[in-house]
Amino acid sequence: MRRLLTSLMIAVALVNSAPAFAMQTVPAGNRHAEQPDIPGASIRRTKGTKSSFDLKYEKVHELLATDRELMSKIRKISSAYGINPIHVVGAIVGEHTYNVDAYDRLQAYYVKAASYAGESFRFAYDGESVDEFVARPQFSECKGKSDSYTLWSCREDVWETDFRGKTVGGTSFPNNRFSAVFFQPFYAGQTFGLGQVNPLTALMLSDLVTRVSGYPKLNEKNAGAVYRAIMDPDISLAFVAASIRRSIDDYKEIAGMDISGNPGLTATLYNVGNSRQRAAALAAKNRGAGAAVWPEENYYGWLINDKLDELKGLL
């Protein structure tokens, strides 16, 4: 039922989305005067490394400020996907401030990626591979979807409604995200590389990245290729840019809102994901509101808008 309601909400939002001439531009800056609460997991992780958010921010800022090769790559990939490079900068800064520590230079990311090249990975849960899992009858409605974004979005919706936290066919499934259960064999919540891209996100965006950047299409049956793609800095940057492009397009097409002038919002969506569902929820709110209901930044996006002038100086 929840999946049906989500699908209907998105469909209605698309039908009733504002025409191009009525597109609403989301104002710049933060909607919150103070930074929203930072999740406890991020606080504990940072304390565990004897660091602080300020120190981690300074470290990633220094990396971007001193690595001309990296900044050149960011500008080039942003142009290819038709976005302002500040969005890619914001995503990288947010990830390395709140989730992981930055390496001192771009070359270190290449070295780390190379260390994974010979490893053998498999996307599975409790002995069942993900390609076997999505062949279950519950996923039949997804079969006609050829684009990787709509296909994996559909499969994620099915997971949420039919499997998450439930026992199906004698198998008990965790009350956790699809990506954490099937796509992160090391430990739940792990992402990789310069852009900290989630493997499921990479599979969703594979068609877009193949079309724009020419990288080979990813397949869930070849987990090693997925990990190599998201660990390699060059390919990873393409997925970062593609993720931001997709979020901007989702909000335009579904909610009738242009968020391209607010890097804090694109950073927020990069952090939380599910831009399609979030845009539909926002569209629903606006249909019943007397005045525009604007999307709001979270703690991650708040930092990017708060530091925006400083970050623009990197470009």
mmCIF file with all atom_site columns, N, CA and C in Angstrom, residues 34 47 57 90 121 133 150 158 233 236 249 259 262 296:
data_model
loop_
_atom_site.group_PDB
_atom_site.id
_atom_site.type_symbol
_atom_site.label_atom_id
_atom_site.label_alt_id
_atom_site.label_comp_id
_atom_site.label_asym_id
_atom_site.label_entity_id
_atom_site.label_seq_id
_atom_site.pdbx_PDB_ins_code
_atom_site.Cartn_x
_atom_site.Cartn_y
_atom_site.Cartn_z
_atom_site.occupancy
_atom_site.B_iso_or_equiv
_atom_site.pdbx_formal_charge
_atom_site.auth_seq_id
_atom_site.auth_comp_id
_atom_site.auth_asym_id
_atom_site.auth_atom_id
_atom_site.pdbx_PDB_model_num
ATOM 1  N N  . GLU A 1 34  ? 19.980 28.436  12.579  1.00 0.00 ? 34  GLU A N  1
ATOM 2  C CA . GLU A 1 34  ? 21.053 27.672  13.214  1.00 0.00 ? 34  GLU A CA 1
ATOM 3  C C  . GLU A 1 34  ? 21.151 26.303  12.569  1.00 0.00 ? 34  GLU A C  1
ATOM 4  N N  . LYS A 1 47  ? 34.596 11.668  16.791  1.00 0.00 ? 47  LYS A N  1
ATOM 5  C CA . LYS A 1 47  ? 35.288 11.600  18.088  1.00 0.00 ? 47  LYS A CA 1
ATOM 6  C C  . LYS A 1 47  ? 36.206 10.387  18.154  1.00 0.00 ? 47  LYS A C  1
ATOM 7  N N  . TYR A 1 57  ? 36.750 19.781  8.187   1.00 0.00 ? 57  TYR A N  1
ATOM 8  C CA . TYR A 1 57  ? 36.400 20.767  7.166   1.00 0.00 ? 57  TYR A CA 1
ATOM 9  C C  . TYR A 1 57  ? 37.663 21.455  6.646   1.00 0.00 ? 57  TYR A C  1
ATOM 10 N N  . GLY A 1 90  ? 30.508 21.186  -2.876  1.00 0.00 ? 90  GLY A N  1
ATOM 11 C CA . GLY A 1 90  ? 29.701 21.062  -1.672  1.00 0.00 ? 90  GLY A CA 1
ATOM 12 C C  . GLY A 1 90  ? 29.504 19.621  -1.243  1.00 0.00 ? 90  GLY A C  1
ATOM 13 N N  . PHE A 1 121 ? 33.994 -9.219  -4.926  1.00 0.00 ? 121 PHE A N  1
ATOM 14 C CA . PHE A 1 121 ? 32.846 -8.817  -4.133  1.00 0.00 ? 121 PHE A CA 1
ATOM 15 C C  . PHE A 1 121 ? 31.574 -9.428  -4.698  1.00 0.00 ? 121 PHE A C  1
ATOM 16 N N  . PHE A 1 133 ? 17.461 -12.090 -5.813  1.00 0.00 ? 133 PHE A N  1
ATOM 17 C CA . PHE A 1 133 ? 16.446 -11.465 -4.967  1.00 0.00 ? 133 PHE A CA 1
ATOM 18 C C  . PHE A 1 133 ? 15.443 -10.658 -5.792  1.00 0.00 ? 133 PHE A C  1
ATOM 19 N N  . THR A 1 150 ? 15.011 4.515   -12.995 1.00 0.00 ? 150 THR A N  1
ATOM 20 C CA . THR A 1 150 ? 13.653 4.117   -12.661 1.00 0.00 ? 150 THR A CA 1
ATOM 21 C C  . THR A 1 150 ? 13.588 2.649   -12.242 1.00 0.00 ? 150 THR A C  1
ATOM 22 N N  . VAL A 1 158 ? 9.981  -1.410  -3.713  1.00 0.00 ? 158 VAL A N  1
ATOM 23 C CA . VAL A 1 158 ? 9.472  -2.740  -3.384  1.00 0.00 ? 158 VAL A CA 1
ATOM 24 C C  . VAL A 1 158 ? 10.116 -3.244  -2.096  1.00 0.00 ? 158 VAL A C  1
ATOM 25 N N  . PRO A 1 233 ? 38.792 7.919   -8.608  1.00 0.00 ? 233 PRO A N  1
ATOM 26 C CA . PRO A 1 233 ? 38.398 9.334   -8.480  1.00 0.00 ? 233 PRO A CA 1
ATOM 27 C C  . PRO A 1 233 ? 37.755 9.920   -9.725  1.00 0.00 ? 233 PRO A C  1
ATOM 28 N N  . SER A 1 236 ? 34.298 8.267   -10.110 1.00 0.00 ? 236 SER A N  1
ATOM 29 C CA . SER A 1 236 ? 33.498 8.676   -8.953  1.00 0.00 ? 236 SER A CA 1
ATOM 30 C C  . SER A 1 236 ? 32.955 10.089  -9.118  1.00 0.00 ? 236 SER A C  1
ATOM 31 N N  . ASP A 1 249 ? 16.997 17.813  -11.533 1.00 0.00 ? 249 ASP A N  1
ATOM 32 C CA . ASP A 1 249 ? 15.951 17.481  -12.498 1.00 0.00 ? 249 ASP A CA 1
ATOM 33 C C  . ASP A 1 249 ? 14.693 16.955  -11.812 1.00 0.00 ? 249 ASP A C  1
ATOM 34 N N  . ILE A 1 259 ? 16.229 24.199  -7.812  1.00 0.00 ? 259 ILE A N  1
ATOM 35 C CA . ILE A 1 259 ? 17.126 24.258  -6.651  1.00 0.00 ? 259 ILE A CA 1
ATOM 36 C C  . ILE A 1 259 ? 18.579 24.460  -7.070  1.00 0.00 ? 259 ILE A C  1
ATOM 37 N N  . ASN A 1 262 ? 20.967 26.811  -5.130  1.00 0.00 ? 262 ASN A N  1
ATOM 38 C CA . ASN A 1 262 ? 21.130 26.620  -3.686  1.00 0.00 ? 262 ASN A CA 1
ATOM 39 C C  . ASN A 1 262 ? 21.966 25.374  -3.416  1.00 0.00 ? 262 ASN A C  1
ATOM 40 N N  . GLU A 1 296 ? 14.052 22.376  2.649   1.00 0.00 ? 296 GLU A N  1
ATOM 41 C CA . GLU A 1 296 ? 14.957 22.831  3.706   1.00 0.00 ? 296 GLU A CA 1
ATOM 42 C C  . GLU A 1 296 ? 16.239 22.015  3.724   1.00 0.00 ? 296 GLU A C  1
#
